[in-house]
Amino acid sequence: MVELAESGSVQERVGAVLGPEAAHLVARFVDETLHRAAVPQPDGTVFLFTGDIPAMWLRDSAAQVMPLLRFGAELPAAEEFAVGVLRRQLACIVADPYANAFNAGPDGAGHQSDETAMSPMVWERKYETDSLCFPLLLAHRIWRAYGRTDIFDGLFWNAVERTVETWETERDHEGASAYRFQRHDCPSTDTLTRDGLGPRTAPDTGLIWSGFRPSDDACTYGYNVPGNMFASVVLGRLPELAAAAPAPGAPSGLLQRAEALRAGIEAGLETHALIDDPETGPRWAYEVDGLGGALSMDDANLPSLLSLPLLGYCEADDPRYEATRRFVLSDRNPTHHRGTAASGVGSPHTPDRHVWPIALAVAGRTDPDPAGARAALDVLLATRGGTDRIHESFHADKPEIWTRSWFSWAEATVCELILDCCGVPDPEGIRHP
């Protein structure tokens, strides 16, 4: 087991504030992330698989690293580890910006029978806008945590340019995109309609099309709202990173293209993604199509509507976020489940009446009442179904019924909640309630 500082450490603080169960969870997560889930590569990068599936998701791997950045000098191995994961992610984006999950090498593992432009390096090629956002968020956090500017090199800007190119194209998926995806003999949520083209969307909305949600389920409508908000955040931070980067920095014109994308997203959200709800006031839809269709729900996976303050899109007291939060945490949200063991947001990705620990942790981290974070943690520790694991999901009445025996992303999110409860700031300098 990884030892942090012997005295005054974060682990010791967690134990003193929250007790041994929480301290053990944090220590085990750190150890497993650094040693069990990580596969160092000959090129110095780090392949980080998601737990009980031997593939590296861009989204999951970024989230797995985030808690490590909060330990500072007490976990010196975290810095180069985080950089190694980031550089692996950037290389993956350059190789295929439409893929969501990758193999450690060109071994052809994963879903090679899918009808799309697969390669042996790709585990799964479900295009999800957020998959390209998370590495850019991780880069920003590494810079804030360690002052590292050497990460903003040619590989970084190449990956940013590939991201911008992809998002420019996917503003008009119907007319400009070559991306197609079909999987046969599977649930309808695992493939795209219309021979792989996906749900119809209006062009010229400013919004970025996504085939799949952060859950890896197909979108009902093509414009995922929290995914677009996340893209707006990371695009808006590029000038700050460019100013910190060593020469030669960003390619000519790239920042202007990124700003045009961001401005278009914001205009599109204002025009198409707001719902005038008489019960809550104006709130955000989860997905829209620019043709008048809007989906009222939230999904447990990040980015979610519930997680917007954690992404940096808005403050927790933003009126439209507060209205959205009231809807998401109510029985009007079709993915919200109220049970005898827990109440919270689930996902169509898992069985009915299953609550996700990720969503419980996010609800605690964004609760305006400081007691909300501790209450969420108490529920999470009490609903592990007779194991010592934080699972992907569990039944709201019967926590002994759960999915995923080892889901490192969920444990990372709960570790962040624990660090919040102990007053440990994140790299953005935020001390959550």
C-alpha positions as semicolon CSV with decimal commas, in nm:
position;residue;x (nm);y (nm);z (nm)
1;M;0,000;0,000;0,000
2;V;0,130;0,346;-0,092
3;E;0,233;0,543;0,213
4;L;0,173;0,916;0,212
5;A;0,354;1,137;0,463
6;E;0,383;0,963;0,801
7;S;0,262;1,265;0,992
8;G;0,023;1,542;0,900
9;S;-0,065;1,366;0,575
10;V;-0,390;1,386;0,385
11;Q;-0,452;1,022;0,472
12;E;-0,403;1,098;0,840
13;R;-0,635;1,399;0,815
14;V;-0,901;1,186;0,647
15;G;-0,881;0,932;0,926
16;A;-0,905;1,199;1,194
17;V;-1,203;1,373;1,034
18;L;-1,396;1,089;0,874
19;G;-1,269;0,768;1,032
20;P;-1,075;0,462;0,917
21;E;-1,317;0,346;0,643
22;A;-1,276;0,666;0,446
23;A;-0,900;0,674;0,507
24;H;-0,866;0,315;0,382
25;L;-1,070;0,393;0,071
26;V;-0,843;0,686;-0,016
27;A;-0,520;0,495;0,049
28;R;-0,634;0,193;-0,153
29;F;-0,748;0,411;-0,442
30;V;-0,409;0,583;-0,460
31;D;-0,224;0,253;-0,446
32;E;-0,441;0,081;-0,707
33;T;-0,432;0,376;-0,944
34;L;-0,054;0,401;-0,936
35;H;0,020;0,029;-0,943
36;R;-0,273;-0,193;-1,036
37;A;-0,459;0,007;-1,303
38;A;-0,149;0,164;-1,458
39;V;0,067;0,006;-1,725
40;P;0,382;0,214;-1,791
41;Q;0,474;0,222;-2,160
42;P;0,820;0,211;-2,323
43;D;0,774;0,568;-2,449
44;G;0,729;0,700;-2,094
45;T;0,353;0,740;-2,115
46;V;0,110;0,564;-1,882
47;F;-0,179;0,346;-2,000
48;L;-0,447;0,363;-1,731
49;F;-0,733;0,117;-1,757
50;T;-1,069;0,179;-1,597
51;G;-1,085;-0,114;-1,354
52;D;-1,244;-0,443;-1,449
53;I;-1,235;-0,360;-1,823
54;P;-0,879;-0,366;-1,968
55;A;-0,915;-0,053;-2,180
56;M;-0,827;0,314;-2,133
57;W;-1,117;0,556;-2,163
58;L;-1,010;0,917;-2,214
59;R;-1,283;1,034;-1,975
60;D;-1,229;0,773;-1,703
61;S;-0,850;0,799;-1,700
62;A;-0,860;1,176;-1,657
63;A;-1,105;1,143;-1,368
64;Q;-0,886;0,873;-1,209
65;V;-0,590;1,113;-1,199
66;M;-0,776;1,416;-1,059
67;P;-0,769;1,314;-0,688
68;L;-0,394;1,248;-0,702
69;L;-0,327;1,610;-0,795
70;R;-0,470;1,722;-0,461
71;F;-0,202;1,550;-0,248
72;G;0,079;1,787;-0,344
73;A;0,420;1,712;-0,195
74;E;0,273;1,426;0,009
75;L;0,249;1,214;-0,307
76;P;0,552;1,308;-0,518
77;A;0,493;1,023;-0,766
78;A;0,166;1,182;-0,876
79;E;0,325;1,457;-1,089
80;E;0,509;1,245;-1,345
81;F;0,232;0,987;-1,332
82;A;-0,027;1,249;-1,428
83;V;0,195;1,382;-1,707
84;G;0,244;1,026;-1,836
85;V;-0,131;0,966;-1,847
86;L;-0,191;1,302;-2,017
87;R;0,067;1,236;-2,287
88;R;-0,090;0,897;-2,356
89;Q;-0,431;1,064;-2,390
90;L;-0,297;1,330;-2,626
91;A;-0,137;1,065;-2,849
92;C;-0,470;0,879;-2,856
93;I;-0,655;1,194;-2,967
94;V;-0,404;1,253;-3,245
95;A;-0,447;0,892;-3,358
96;D;-0,830;0,901;-3,359
97;P;-1,034;1,189;-3,211
98;Y;-1,357;0,990;-3,265
99;A;-1,259;0,702;-3,034
100;N;-1,358;0,694;-2,669
101;A;-1,148;0,399;-2,547
102;F;-0,810;0,261;-2,648
103;N;-0,586;-0,045;-2,619
104;A;-0,235;-0,043;-2,475
105;G;-0,101;-0,149;-2,814
106;P;-0,223;-0,245;-3,162
107;D;-0,354;-0,579;-3,038
108;G;-0,704;-0,555;-3,187
109;A;-0,881;-0,601;-2,853
110;G;-1,228;-0,461;-2,797
111;H;-1,510;-0,406;-3,042
112;Q;-1,333;-0,469;-3,371
113;S;-1,652;-0,592;-3,542
114;D;-1,822;-0,251;-3,515
115;E;-1,896;-0,084;-3,848
116;T;-1,684;0,229;-3,822
117;A;-1,324;0,324;-3,904
118;M;-1,169;0,099;-3,638
119;S;-0,800;0,039;-3,586
120;P;-0,618;-0,225;-3,372
121;M;-0,526;0,054;-3,124
122;V;-0,893;0,135;-3,057
123;W;-1,105;-0,058;-2,806
124;E;-1,425;0,131;-2,888
125;R;-1,502;0,409;-3,135
126;K;-1,810;0,575;-2,992
127;Y;-1,776;0,947;-3,059
128;E;-1,852;1,148;-2,744
129;T;-1,780;1,520;-2,723
130;D;-1,673;1,494;-2,359
131;S;-1,397;1,242;-2,439
132;L;-1,202;1,524;-2,602
133;C;-1,274;1,764;-2,314
134;F;-1,133;1,561;-2,027
135;P;-0,766;1,556;-2,139
136;L;-0,776;1,934;-2,182
137;L;-0,920;1,967;-1,831
138;L;-0,647;1,740;-1,698
139;A;-0,378;1,948;-1,869
140;H;-0,515;2,263;-1,709
141;R;-0,524;2,096;-1,366
142;I;-0,167;1,965;-1,398
143;W;-0,049;2,314;-1,484
144;R;-0,235;2,461;-1,188
145;A;-0,110;2,191;-0,950
146;Y;0,257;2,181;-1,050
147;G;0,325;2,483;-1,269
148;R;0,426;2,253;-1,554
149;T;0,439;2,443;-1,885
150;D;0,646;2,183;-2,071
151;I;0,327;1,982;-2,124
152;F;0,209;2,250;-2,371
153;D;0,437;2,120;-2,645
154;G;0,383;2,016;-3,005
155;L;0,192;1,702;-2,908
156;F;-0,046;1,904;-2,693
157;W;-0,123;2,159;-2,963
158;N;-0,154;1,885;-3,224
159;A;-0,419;1,720;-3,006
160;V;-0,593;2,053;-2,952
161;E;-0,598;2,115;-3,328
162;R;-0,742;1,768;-3,392
163;T;-1,008;1,842;-3,129
164;V;-1,099;2,177;-3,283
165;E;-1,111;2,025;-3,632
166;T;-1,343;1,750;-3,511
167;W;-1,575;1,992;-3,332
168;E;-1,585;2,226;-3,632
169;T;-1,694;1,934;-3,847
170;E;-1,951;1,807;-3,599
171;R;-2,134;2,140;-3,589
172;D;-2,283;2,010;-3,915
173;H;-2,285;1,637;-3,860
174;E;-2,564;1,585;-4,110
175;G;-2,384;1,751;-4,399
176;A;-2,012;1,750;-4,322
177;S;-1,921;1,448;-4,109
178;A;-1,789;1,114;-4,233
179;Y;-1,834;0,951;-3,890
180;R;-2,063;0,650;-3,885
181;F;-2,113;0,384;-3,620
182;Q;-2,310;0,060;-3,620
183;R;-2,301;-0,235;-3,382
184;H;-2,513;-0,537;-3,458
185;D;-2,694;-0,781;-3,227
186;C;-2,689;-0,534;-2,939
187;P;-2,927;-0,313;-2,741
188;S;-3,050;-0,008;-2,932
189;T;-2,849;0,218;-2,702
190;D;-2,523;0,063;-2,830
191;T;-2,562;0,169;-3,193
192;L;-2,665;0,467;-3,403
193;T;-2,982;0,492;-3,609
194;R;-3,011;0,573;-3,982
195;D;-2,738;0,332;-4,094
196;G;-2,493;0,471;-3,841
197;L;-2,551;0,841;-3,905
198;G;-2,737;0,889;-3,579
199;P;-3,024;1,117;-3,475
200;R;-3,107;1,401;-3,712
201;T;-3,000;1,749;-3,599
202;A;-3,027;2,099;-3,739
203;P;-2,705;2,251;-3,873
204;D;-2,587;2,603;-3,795
205;T;-2,690;2,595;-3,430
206;G;-2,335;2,650;-3,305
207;L;-2,363;2,330;-3,101
208;I;-2,139;2,023;-3,137
209;W;-2,301;1,692;-3,230
210;S;-2,228;1,379;-3,026
211;G;-2,323;1,024;-3,117
212;F;-2,303;0,895;-2,762
213;R;-2,339;1,020;-2,406
214;P;-2,072;0,999;-2,135
215;S;-2,241;0,671;-2,038
216;D;-2,145;0,532;-2,383
217;D;-2,520;0,510;-2,460
218;A;-2,649;0,659;-2,785
219;C;-2,792;1,010;-2,765
220;T;-3,165;1,052;-2,814
221;Y;-3,101;1,396;-2,962
222;G;-2,764;1,480;-3,113
223;Y;-2,661;1,781;-2,909
224;N;-2,565;1,673;-2,557
225;V;-2,600;1,987;-2,345
226;P;-2,350;1,920;-2,061
227;G;-2,101;1,795;-2,320
228;N;-2,130;2,123;-2,509
229;M;-2,096;2,320;-2,186
230;F;-1,781;2,125;-2,102
231;A;-1,641;2,200;-2,448
232;S;-1,710;2,569;-2,392
233;V;-1,512;2,557;-2,066
234;V;-1,201;2,390;-2,208
235;L;-1,204;2,606;-2,522
236;G;-1,229;2,918;-2,308
237;R;-0,916;2,820;-2,116
238;L;-0,692;2,774;-2,419
239;P;-0,572;3,138;-2,432
240;E;-0,456;3,105;-2,070
241;L;-0,263;2,788;-2,155
242;A;-0,118;2,945;-2,470
243;A;0,009;3,240;-2,266
244;A;0,188;2,999;-2,030
245;A;0,325;2,773;-2,304
246;P;0,689;2,788;-2,414
247;A;0,762;2,882;-2,776
248;P;0,648;2,808;-3,040
249;G;0,309;2,763;-2,872
250;A;-0,027;2,733;-3,042
251;P;-0,038;2,712;-3,424
252;S;-0,141;3,029;-3,602
253;G;-0,513;3,088;-3,601
254;L;-0,596;2,801;-3,366
255;L;-0,702;3,020;-3,075
256;Q;-0,926;3,226;-3,300
257;R;-1,095;2,909;-3,429
258;A;-1,138;2,786;-3,073
259;E;-1,297;3,113;-2,966
260;A;-1,536;3,103;-3,262
261;L;-1,638;2,753;-3,155
262;R;-1,689;2,859;-2,795
263;A;-1,896;3,163;-2,892
264;G;-2,111;2,946;-3,119
265;I;-2,171;2,695;-2,843
266;E;-2,281;2,965;-2,601
267;A;-2,519;3,116;-2,856
268;G;-2,659;2,772;-2,937
269;L;-2,717;2,688;-2,572
270;E;-2,906;3,010;-2,514
271;T;-3,119;2,956;-2,824
272;H;-3,192;2,584;-2,809
273;A;-3,109;2,431;-2,469
274;L;-3,321;2,624;-2,217
275;I;-3,657;2,492;-2,098
276;D;-3,912;2,733;-1,952
277;D;-4,027;2,520;-1,659
278;P;-4,311;2,672;-1,454
279;E;-4,215;2,461;-1,151
280;T;-3,844;2,549;-1,133
281;G;-3,797;2,847;-1,360
282;P;-3,572;2,830;-1,670
283;R;-3,351;2,520;-1,663
284;W;-3,122;2,329;-1,896
285;A;-3,228;2,034;-2,112
286;Y;-3,002;1,729;-2,122
287;E;-3,011;1,690;-2,501
288;V;-3,157;1,890;-2,789
289;D;-3,162;1,861;-3,167
290;G;-3,198;2,224;-3,278
291;L;-3,528;2,125;-3,441
292;G;-3,743;2,176;-3,131
293;G;-3,673;1,844;-2,961
294;A;-3,549;1,855;-2,602
295;L;-3,487;1,578;-2,348
296;S;-3,562;1,648;-1,982
297;M;-3,339;1,421;-1,775
298;D;-2,989;1,391;-1,641
299;D;-2,744;1,103;-1,650
300;A;-2,518;0,999;-1,365
301;N;-2,207;1,000;-1,581
302;L;-1,991;1,314;-1,603
303;P;-2,032;1,560;-1,756
304;S;-2,384;1,587;-1,624
305;L;-2,613;1,880;-1,561
306;L;-2,567;1,821;-1,188
307;S;-2,188;1,854;-1,224
308;L;-2,176;2,192;-1,402
309;P;-2,012;2,386;-1,114
310;L;-1,743;2,117;-1,083
311;L;-1,664;2,154;-1,452
312;G;-1,625;2,530;-1,410
313;Y;-1,921;2,617;-1,631
314;C;-2,114;2,811;-1,366
315;E;-2,132;2,882;-0,995
316;A;-2,349;2,664;-0,773
317;D;-2,573;2,963;-0,698
318;D;-2,641;3,040;-1,066
319;P;-3,024;3,061;-1,089
320;R;-3,046;2,838;-1,396
321;Y;-2,820;2,579;-1,236
322;E;-3,026;2,591;-0,916
323;A;-3,344;2,534;-1,119
324;T;-3,181;2,250;-1,310
325;R;-3,055;2,093;-0,989
326;R;-3,403;2,100;-0,836
327;F;-3,536;1,915;-1,139
328;V;-3,249;1,663;-1,152
329;L;-3,287;1,570;-0,785
330;S;-3,663;1,533;-0,806
331;D;-3,892;1,250;-0,910
332;R;-3,970;1,445;-1,228
333;N;-3,629;1,340;-1,357
334;P;-3,686;0,991;-1,503
335;T;-3,337;0,877;-1,398
336;H;-3,381;0,981;-1,033
337;H;-3,462;0,692;-0,801
338;R;-3,587;0,717;-0,444
339;G;-3,525;0,408;-0,230
340;T;-3,495;0,283;0,124
341;A;-3,113;0,265;0,107
342;A;-3,042;0,570;-0,109
343;S;-3,197;0,828;-0,337
344;G;-3,012;0,969;-0,632
345;V;-2,951;0,981;-1,005
346;G;-2,904;0,667;-1,209
347;S;-2,862;0,599;-1,579
348;P;-3,039;0,413;-1,859
349;H;-2,699;0,241;-1,893
350;T;-2,771;0,029;-1,583
351;P;-3,081;-0,155;-1,455
352;D;-3,390;0,027;-1,335
353;R;-3,386;0,173;-0,982
354;H;-3,007;0,166;-0,971
355;V;-2,839;0,474;-0,819
356;W;-2,486;0,570;-0,920
357;P;-2,223;0,657;-0,656
358;I;-2,072;0,905;-0,904
359;A;-2,397;1,103;-0,900
360;L;-2,430;1,077;-0,520
361;A;-2,077;1,216;-0,483
362;V;-2,146;1,497;-0,731
363;A;-2,468;1,587;-0,548
364;G;-2,271;1,607;-0,224
365;R;-1,990;1,811;-0,377
366;T;-2,232;2,067;-0,521
367;D;-2,471;2,084;-0,224
368;P;-2,503;2,443;-0,096
369;D;-2,540;2,301;0,256
370;P;-2,196;2,198;0,390
371;A;-2,364;1,907;0,570
372;G;-2,473;1,768;0,233
373;A;-2,125;1,642;0,143
374;R;-2,087;1,448;0,468
375;A;-2,440;1,306;0,438
376;A;-2,363;1,187;0,083
377;L;-2,044;1,019;0,202
378;D;-2,228;0,842;0,484
379;V;-2,473;0,699;0,229
380;L;-2,190;0,591;-0,001
381;L;-2,005;0,409;0,275
382;A;-2,325;0,236;0,387
383;T;-2,430;0,110;0,041
384;R;-2,134;-0,100;-0,071
385;G;-2,338;-0,419;-0,065
386;G;-2,125;-0,612;0,183
387;T;-1,802;-0,528;-0,005
388;D;-1,544;-0,256;0,052
389;R;-1,586;-0,128;-0,306
390;I;-1,757;0,173;-0,455
391;H;-1,949;0,022;-0,745
392;E;-2,076;0,160;-1,073
393;S;-2,436;0,143;-0,948
394;F;-2,649;-0,028;-0,685
395;H;-3,018;-0,093;-0,629
396;A;-3,181;0,191;-0,436
397;D;-3,352;-0,059;-0,201
398;K;-3,103;-0,346;-0,206
399;P;-2,739;-0,229;-0,217
400;E;-2,622;-0,589;-0,229
401;I;-2,737;-0,582;-0,593
402;W;-2,476;-0,384;-0,782
403;T;-2,287;-0,352;-1,111
404;R;-1,909;-0,352;-1,179
405;S;-1,680;-0,523;-0,931
406;W;-1,404;-0,263;-0,981
407;F;-1,491;0,074;-1,129
408;S;-1,201;0,305;-1,061
409;W;-1,376;0,618;-1,190
410;A;-1,646;0,583;-0,923
411;E;-1,386;0,541;-0,649
412;A;-1,199;0,846;-0,779
413;T;-1,514;1,058;-0,758
414;V;-1,582;0,945;-0,403
415;C;-1,220;1,019;-0,309
416;E;-1,272;1,374;-0,432
417;L;-1,580;1,400;-0,210
418;I;-1,376;1,276;0,086
419;L;-1,104;1,534;0,020
420;D;-1,372;1,804;0,001
421;C;-1,508;1,694;0,340
422;C;-1,158;1,729;0,483
423;G;-1,101;2,076;0,338
424;V;-0,832;1,975;0,089
425;P;-0,845;2,221;-0,206
426;D;-0,835;2,102;-0,565
427;P;-0,582;2,242;-0,818
428;E;-0,823;2,522;-0,903
429;G;-0,794;2,638;-0,541
430;I;-1,156;2,553;-0,468
431;R;-1,252;2,432;-0,124
432;H;-1,589;2,275;-0,171
433;P;-1,852;2,277;0,106
